[in-house]
Amino acid sequence: GSWDGVKTIVGGKGAGLMDMTRANVPVPPFFTVTTEACIAYQKAGKFPKDLWAQELKALKAIEKKTGKKFGDNKNPLLVSCRSGAKFSMPGMMNTILNIGLTDIVADGMIKATGNPRFVWDSYRRLVEMFGTVVMDIDDEAFEHPLEDFKKKKGYKLDIEMRAEDWQEVVGAYKQAYKKACGREFPQDPYKQLELATEAVFRSWNGKRAVAYRRKEGISDSLGTAVNICTMVFGNMGDDSATGVAFTRDPANGENVFYGEYLINAQGEDVVAGVRTPNKVQEMAKDPNIGAAYKELEKVRKTLEKNFGEVQDFEFTIEKKKLY
């Protein structure tokens, strides 16, 4: 159907992901729960019949594409969950990253990556996001234990935290979670996914989202989609990287590839300004990621051709593979 019709059913983010997939741009495998499911949820006050079975089927398809398995401790699949309304609006559910991480999965990921700091840091981010977003726990419940811990150790920045420090913080976060909502952080990855999906649906009727729709004259009956997307990591070693780029120079429109990247980093590190990024052209000279750069040059042309407009985009290279 029309682009507008597509956006009504899968939301803005879902439509963008589908568009890039169709244009053969390597986006991480994903699936989208439609706005229609959200509307059915609002009517029934629970998941419509068959929805969960369909999500599980879609997850199986992602497992097949990635060669990873959800909840597995050898080669685990982690996913993110994002809301995706037709119009972006304040008050909608924020992103939850690293869904599928549990004690067992963390243990396996440490063996697989040889990078315990990365795994424990990812885990504490999940507990914190899941707690605040899905369970409505106050941010302070997690901020205070982290501040206390850093004070105790004499650390100023998160970057000073070592693997065993983050491991200790995960323990503190789980306690804070239990204290705030009276139950343990879910060690069943499927429960995490189910509750995250439901949190997106619930946020559609949250105070802020409703107030914004009133003000902007957006219909309550649109509903929001849910995007479940494979997590990819730019911090898996020297053959991994993450960056941001424009299809041309945004300052003067000159047709040159414009952007920057960091080796062995997570997306937020690029914008956090803790490390100085490299210019995207320098990737060509790096034997570890030179092939990914060649592909990135192609993607740059595809994006402009497809959208007919200068695009800015984020990219991740996980073990030489571009996303």
Tab-separated table of C-alpha atoms in Angstrom:
chain	number	residue	atom	x	y	z
A	1	GLY	CA	0.000	0.000	0.000
A	2	SER	CA	0.959	3.653	0.310
A	3	TRP	CA	3.886	4.757	2.496
A	4	ASP	CA	1.385	6.470	4.813
A	5	GLY	CA	-0.644	3.263	5.074
A	6	VAL	CA	2.466	1.246	5.875
A	7	LYS	CA	3.417	3.705	8.629
A	8	THR	CA	-0.077	3.456	10.115
A	9	ILE	CA	0.374	-0.290	10.569
A	10	VAL	CA	4.063	-0.682	11.464
A	11	GLY	CA	4.929	2.807	12.736
A	12	GLY	CA	7.717	5.119	11.589
A	13	LYS	CA	10.655	3.013	12.830
A	14	GLY	CA	9.267	-0.244	11.468
A	15	ALA	CA	8.648	1.362	8.075
A	16	GLY	CA	12.231	2.670	7.988
A	17	LEU	CA	13.653	-0.753	8.862
A	18	MET	CA	11.488	-2.434	6.219
A	19	ASP	CA	12.492	0.118	3.631
A	20	MET	CA	16.198	-0.422	4.279
A	21	THR	CA	15.741	-4.205	4.254
A	22	ARG	CA	14.010	-3.955	0.882
A	23	ALA	CA	16.859	-1.800	-0.450
A	24	ASN	CA	19.307	-4.564	0.588
A	25	VAL	CA	20.904	-2.484	3.340
A	26	PRO	CA	22.237	-4.860	6.029
A	27	VAL	CA	19.951	-4.091	8.991
A	28	PRO	CA	19.983	-6.544	11.913
A	29	PRO	CA	17.105	-9.057	11.633
A	30	PHE	CA	13.945	-7.720	13.302
A	31	PHE	CA	10.202	-8.124	13.519
A	32	THR	CA	7.429	-5.616	14.129
A	33	VAL	CA	4.271	-6.152	16.157
A	34	THR	CA	1.637	-4.018	14.388
A	35	THR	CA	-0.443	-1.137	15.710
A	36	GLU	CA	-3.495	-3.383	15.179
A	37	ALA	CA	-2.215	-5.708	17.919
A	38	CYS	CA	-1.881	-2.677	20.210
A	39	ILE	CA	-5.482	-1.613	19.537
A	40	ALA	CA	-6.692	-5.165	20.227
A	41	TYR	CA	-4.665	-5.165	23.465
A	42	GLN	CA	-6.268	-1.889	24.603
A	43	LYS	CA	-9.751	-3.331	23.951
A	44	ALA	CA	-9.166	-6.667	25.691
A	45	GLY	CA	-6.822	-5.440	28.456
A	46	LYS	CA	-4.545	-8.378	27.564
A	47	PHE	CA	-2.620	-9.841	24.617
A	48	PRO	CA	-4.989	-10.678	21.768
A	49	LYS	CA	-5.295	-14.411	21.019
A	50	ASP	CA	-2.370	-15.786	18.946
A	51	LEU	CA	-0.167	-12.694	19.380
A	52	TRP	CA	2.357	-14.400	21.650
A	53	ALA	CA	2.505	-17.468	19.386
A	54	GLN	CA	3.229	-15.162	16.439
A	55	GLU	CA	6.000	-13.377	18.365
A	56	LEU	CA	7.619	-16.715	19.199
A	57	LYS	CA	7.456	-17.742	15.546
A	58	ALA	CA	9.044	-14.450	14.457
A	59	LEU	CA	11.763	-14.920	17.078
A	60	LYS	CA	12.515	-18.381	15.649
A	61	ALA	CA	12.979	-16.746	12.233
A	62	ILE	CA	15.480	-14.289	13.746
A	63	GLU	CA	17.324	-17.175	15.416
A	64	LYS	CA	17.595	-18.882	12.047
A	65	LYS	CA	18.907	-15.741	10.319
A	66	THR	CA	21.463	-14.918	13.019
A	67	GLY	CA	22.508	-18.445	13.920
A	68	LYS	CA	22.037	-17.424	17.565
A	69	LYS	CA	19.549	-18.758	20.092
A	70	PHE	CA	17.413	-16.779	22.540
A	71	GLY	CA	18.263	-17.717	26.150
A	72	ASP	CA	21.140	-19.968	25.064
A	73	ASN	CA	24.370	-19.897	27.041
A	74	LYS	CA	26.658	-20.859	24.138
A	75	ASN	CA	25.655	-18.406	21.405
A	76	PRO	CA	22.884	-16.224	22.801
A	77	LEU	CA	20.614	-13.910	20.824
A	78	LEU	CA	19.876	-10.594	22.532
A	79	VAL	CA	17.213	-8.204	21.247
A	80	SER	CA	16.081	-4.633	21.782
A	81	CYS	CA	12.486	-3.518	22.173
A	82	ARG	CA	11.308	-0.107	20.959
A	83	SER	CA	7.971	1.561	20.558
A	84	GLY	CA	7.075	2.704	17.051
A	85	ALA	CA	4.057	4.947	16.669
A	86	LYS	CA	3.178	6.560	13.339
A	87	PHE	CA	4.165	9.964	14.787
A	88	SER	CA	6.931	10.172	17.351
A	89	MET	CA	5.631	11.575	20.632
A	90	PRO	CA	6.887	12.214	24.159
A	91	GLY	CA	5.801	9.786	26.856
A	92	MET	CA	6.079	6.736	24.631
A	93	MET	CA	8.139	3.847	25.920
A	94	ASN	CA	11.909	4.234	25.718
A	95	THR	CA	14.175	1.589	24.287
A	96	ILE	CA	15.070	-1.495	26.272
A	97	LEU	CA	18.378	-3.038	25.182
A	98	ASN	CA	19.907	-6.469	25.828
A	99	ILE	CA	16.658	-8.384	26.384
A	100	GLY	CA	17.476	-12.066	26.789
A	101	LEU	CA	20.353	-11.544	29.230
A	102	THR	CA	20.064	-13.699	32.347
A	103	ASP	CA	22.586	-15.123	34.820
A	104	ILE	CA	23.008	-18.253	32.666
A	105	VAL	CA	23.280	-16.256	29.422
A	106	ALA	CA	25.777	-13.813	30.979
A	107	ASP	CA	27.957	-16.734	32.004
A	108	GLY	CA	27.926	-18.116	28.442
A	109	MET	CA	28.570	-14.714	26.863
A	110	ILE	CA	31.629	-14.206	29.053
A	111	LYS	CA	33.047	-17.529	27.807
A	112	ALA	CA	32.150	-16.678	24.201
A	113	THR	CA	33.518	-13.120	24.130
A	114	GLY	CA	36.295	-13.306	26.710
A	115	ASN	CA	35.048	-9.851	27.699
A	116	PRO	CA	33.421	-9.989	31.143
A	117	ARG	CA	33.351	-6.201	31.516
A	118	PHE	CA	31.208	-5.829	28.407
A	119	VAL	CA	28.806	-8.568	29.539
A	120	TRP	CA	28.297	-7.267	33.097
A	121	ASP	CA	27.921	-3.709	31.818
A	122	SER	CA	25.293	-4.883	29.298
A	123	TYR	CA	23.491	-6.809	32.036
A	124	ARG	CA	23.306	-3.860	34.438
A	125	ARG	CA	21.914	-1.701	31.622
A	126	LEU	CA	19.161	-4.270	31.039
A	127	VAL	CA	18.178	-4.498	34.721
A	128	GLU	CA	18.109	-0.698	34.952
A	129	MET	CA	16.116	-0.120	31.732
A	130	PHE	CA	13.764	-2.991	32.415
A	131	GLY	CA	13.200	-1.824	35.988
A	132	THR	CA	12.511	1.808	35.136
A	133	VAL	CA	10.610	1.294	31.873
A	134	VAL	CA	8.659	-1.934	32.367
A	135	MET	CA	8.210	-1.895	36.136
A	136	ASP	CA	7.991	1.889	36.617
A	137	ILE	CA	10.734	1.838	39.235
A	138	ASP	CA	12.160	5.256	40.067
A	139	ASP	CA	15.531	6.057	38.396
A	140	GLU	CA	16.973	6.855	41.833
A	141	ALA	CA	16.623	3.224	42.881
A	142	PHE	CA	19.493	2.454	40.474
A	143	GLU	CA	21.344	5.781	40.452
A	144	HIS	CA	21.997	5.768	44.200
A	145	PRO	CA	23.604	2.315	44.475
A	146	LEU	CA	25.875	3.157	41.506
A	147	GLU	CA	26.903	6.513	43.011
A	148	ASP	CA	27.564	4.881	46.387
A	149	PHE	CA	29.636	2.166	44.757
A	150	LYS	CA	31.743	4.662	42.772
A	151	LYS	CA	32.292	6.779	45.860
A	152	LYS	CA	33.382	3.723	47.829
A	153	LYS	CA	35.913	2.850	45.097
A	154	GLY	CA	37.019	6.451	44.534
A	155	TYR	CA	35.901	6.391	40.868
A	156	LYS	CA	34.772	9.505	39.024
A	157	LEU	CA	33.686	7.966	35.701
A	158	ASP	CA	31.892	4.796	34.596
A	159	ILE	CA	34.875	4.086	32.357
A	160	GLU	CA	36.965	3.336	35.479
A	161	MET	CA	34.637	0.481	36.407
A	162	ARG	CA	36.173	-2.972	35.958
A	163	ALA	CA	34.408	-6.252	35.163
A	164	GLU	CA	34.066	-7.305	38.796
A	165	ASP	CA	32.781	-3.815	39.678
A	166	TRP	CA	29.945	-4.086	37.171
A	167	GLN	CA	29.275	-7.617	38.377
A	168	GLU	CA	28.819	-6.277	41.902
A	169	VAL	CA	26.548	-3.512	40.586
A	170	VAL	CA	24.361	-6.091	38.792
A	171	GLY	CA	23.857	-7.731	42.184
A	172	ALA	CA	22.969	-4.376	43.766
A	173	TYR	CA	20.590	-3.550	40.894
A	174	LYS	CA	18.808	-6.889	41.235
A	175	GLN	CA	18.317	-6.207	44.953
A	176	ALA	CA	16.986	-2.719	44.190
A	177	TYR	CA	14.644	-4.264	41.609
A	178	LYS	CA	13.310	-6.820	44.094
A	179	LYS	CA	12.874	-4.215	46.813
A	180	ALA	CA	10.929	-1.913	44.477
A	181	CYS	CA	8.540	-4.423	42.908
A	182	GLY	CA	8.501	-7.359	45.304
A	183	ARG	CA	9.800	-9.982	42.895
A	184	GLU	CA	13.075	-11.135	41.387
A	185	PHE	CA	14.378	-9.798	38.084
A	186	PRO	CA	13.016	-12.317	35.510
A	187	GLN	CA	15.517	-15.041	34.654
A	188	ASP	CA	13.240	-16.319	31.888
A	189	PRO	CA	14.184	-14.453	28.683
A	190	TYR	CA	10.711	-15.031	27.184
A	191	LYS	CA	9.120	-13.381	30.218
A	192	GLN	CA	11.394	-10.374	29.644
A	193	LEU	CA	10.240	-10.129	26.025
A	194	GLU	CA	6.561	-10.519	26.886
A	195	LEU	CA	6.632	-7.876	29.617
A	196	ALA	CA	8.611	-5.468	27.397
A	197	THR	CA	6.082	-5.830	24.558
A	198	GLU	CA	3.255	-5.174	26.984
A	199	ALA	CA	5.050	-2.114	28.376
A	200	VAL	CA	5.073	-0.568	24.887
A	201	PHE	CA	1.320	-1.148	24.538
A	202	ARG	CA	0.717	0.332	28.008
A	203	SER	CA	2.762	3.434	27.263
A	204	TRP	CA	0.301	4.336	24.492
A	205	ASN	CA	-2.209	5.228	27.201
A	206	GLY	CA	0.323	6.813	29.554
A	207	LYS	CA	-0.416	10.332	30.851
A	208	ARG	CA	2.231	12.120	28.809
A	209	ALA	CA	1.444	10.392	25.521
A	210	VAL	CA	-2.299	11.053	25.895
A	211	ALA	CA	-1.745	14.712	26.829
A	212	TYR	CA	0.521	15.183	23.805
A	213	ARG	CA	-2.062	13.638	21.451
A	214	ARG	CA	-4.767	15.956	22.826
A	215	LYS	CA	-2.570	18.964	22.210
A	216	GLU	CA	-1.530	17.905	18.689
A	217	GLY	CA	-4.897	16.514	17.636
A	218	ILE	CA	-3.503	13.008	17.051
A	219	SER	CA	-6.095	10.234	17.225
A	220	ASP	CA	-6.062	7.851	20.216
A	221	SER	CA	-7.166	5.027	17.936
A	222	LEU	CA	-3.872	4.792	15.990
A	223	GLY	CA	-1.999	2.640	18.513
A	224	THR	CA	1.728	1.953	18.559
A	225	ALA	CA	3.814	-0.780	16.963
A	226	VAL	CA	6.576	-2.672	18.756
A	227	ASN	CA	9.953	-3.288	17.108
A	228	ILE	CA	12.012	-6.258	18.269
A	229	CYS	CA	15.468	-6.055	16.744
A	230	THR	CA	18.634	-8.157	17.004
A	231	MET	CA	21.281	-6.518	19.195
A	232	VAL	CA	24.662	-6.090	17.530
A	233	PHE	CA	27.792	-5.032	19.377
A	234	GLY	CA	30.638	-2.811	18.271
A	235	ASN	CA	32.651	-3.638	21.375
A	236	MET	CA	33.628	-7.227	20.642
A	237	GLY	CA	37.309	-6.445	19.956
A	238	ASP	CA	39.549	-4.835	17.329
A	239	ASP	CA	37.467	-6.150	14.424
A	240	SER	CA	34.388	-4.372	15.806
A	241	ALA	CA	33.439	-0.700	15.676
A	242	THR	CA	30.578	1.745	15.836
A	243	GLY	CA	29.994	5.107	14.236
A	244	VAL	CA	27.715	7.812	12.914
A	245	ALA	CA	27.788	9.155	9.385
A	246	PHE	CA	26.101	11.357	6.782
A	247	THR	CA	25.754	10.405	3.134
A	248	ARG	CA	27.439	13.746	2.341
A	249	ASP	CA	28.910	16.750	4.189
A	250	PRO	CA	25.926	18.197	6.096
A	251	ALA	CA	27.540	21.637	6.362
A	252	ASN	CA	27.878	22.405	2.650
A	253	GLY	CA	26.222	19.502	0.834
A	254	GLU	CA	29.492	18.432	-0.774
A	255	ASN	CA	29.293	14.869	-2.052
A	256	VAL	CA	31.860	13.326	0.298
A	257	PHE	CA	31.382	10.575	2.847
A	258	TYR	CA	31.234	12.318	6.209
A	259	GLY	CA	31.344	10.669	9.618
A	260	GLU	CA	33.340	9.201	12.456
A	261	TYR	CA	33.790	5.913	14.255
A	262	LEU	CA	35.432	4.225	17.223
A	263	ILE	CA	37.048	0.789	17.258
A	264	ASN	CA	35.795	-1.602	19.966
A	265	ALA	CA	33.035	0.682	21.263
A	266	GLN	CA	29.312	0.916	21.955
A	267	GLY	CA	27.140	3.487	20.176
A	268	GLU	CA	26.848	5.784	23.177
A	269	ASP	CA	30.662	6.019	23.412
A	270	VAL	CA	30.795	7.893	20.093
A	271	VAL	CA	28.483	10.659	21.309
A	272	ALA	CA	29.706	10.608	24.933
A	273	GLY	CA	32.981	12.218	23.878
A	274	VAL	CA	35.139	10.152	26.235
A	275	ARG	CA	37.305	8.905	23.384
A	276	THR	CA	38.273	10.780	20.228
A	277	PRO	CA	36.702	9.139	17.170
A	278	ASN	CA	38.432	8.623	13.819
A	279	LYS	CA	37.263	9.995	10.482
A	280	VAL	CA	35.257	7.390	8.607
A	281	GLN	CA	37.701	7.390	5.625
A	282	GLU	CA	40.430	5.945	7.884
A	283	MET	CA	38.499	2.664	8.038
A	284	ALA	CA	39.676	1.878	4.517
A	285	LYS	CA	43.257	1.478	5.789
A	286	ASP	CA	42.368	-0.817	8.695
A	287	PRO	CA	42.797	-4.463	7.626
A	288	ASN	CA	40.338	-5.603	10.325
A	289	ILE	CA	37.410	-3.586	9.000
A	290	GLY	CA	38.465	-2.500	5.516
A	291	ALA	CA	35.957	-4.849	3.861
A	292	ALA	CA	33.124	-3.445	5.985
A	293	TYR	CA	34.127	0.054	4.864
A	294	LYS	CA	33.791	-0.938	1.197
A	295	GLU	CA	30.266	-2.124	1.973
A	296	LEU	CA	29.553	1.092	3.863
A	297	GLU	CA	30.438	3.091	0.730
A	298	LYS	CA	27.794	1.110	-1.170
A	299	VAL	CA	25.215	1.594	1.587
A	300	ARG	CA	25.827	5.330	1.480
A	301	LYS	CA	24.849	5.477	-2.205
A	302	THR	CA	21.867	3.145	-1.731
A	303	LEU	CA	20.435	5.233	1.114
A	304	GLU	CA	20.527	8.487	-0.847
A	305	LYS	CA	19.097	6.878	-3.942
A	306	ASN	CA	16.346	5.205	-1.953
A	307	PHE	CA	15.300	8.184	0.193
A	308	GLY	CA	16.157	10.931	-2.311
A	309	GLU	CA	17.655	13.044	0.440
A	310	VAL	CA	20.818	13.387	2.539
A	311	GLN	CA	20.631	10.710	5.263
A	312	ASP	CA	22.346	10.481	8.596
A	313	PHE	CA	22.689	6.971	9.964
A	314	GLU	CA	24.366	4.920	12.649
A	315	PHE	CA	26.336	1.789	11.930
A	316	THR	CA	27.941	-1.034	13.856
A	317	ILE	CA	30.561	-3.531	12.801
A	318	GLU	CA	30.417	-6.735	14.831
A	319	LYS	CA	33.362	-9.030	14.170
A	320	LYS	CA	33.996	-7.612	10.669
A	321	LYS	CA	30.274	-7.694	9.723
A	322	LEU	CA	28.516	-4.424	8.936
A	323	TYR	CA	25.046	-3.530	10.246
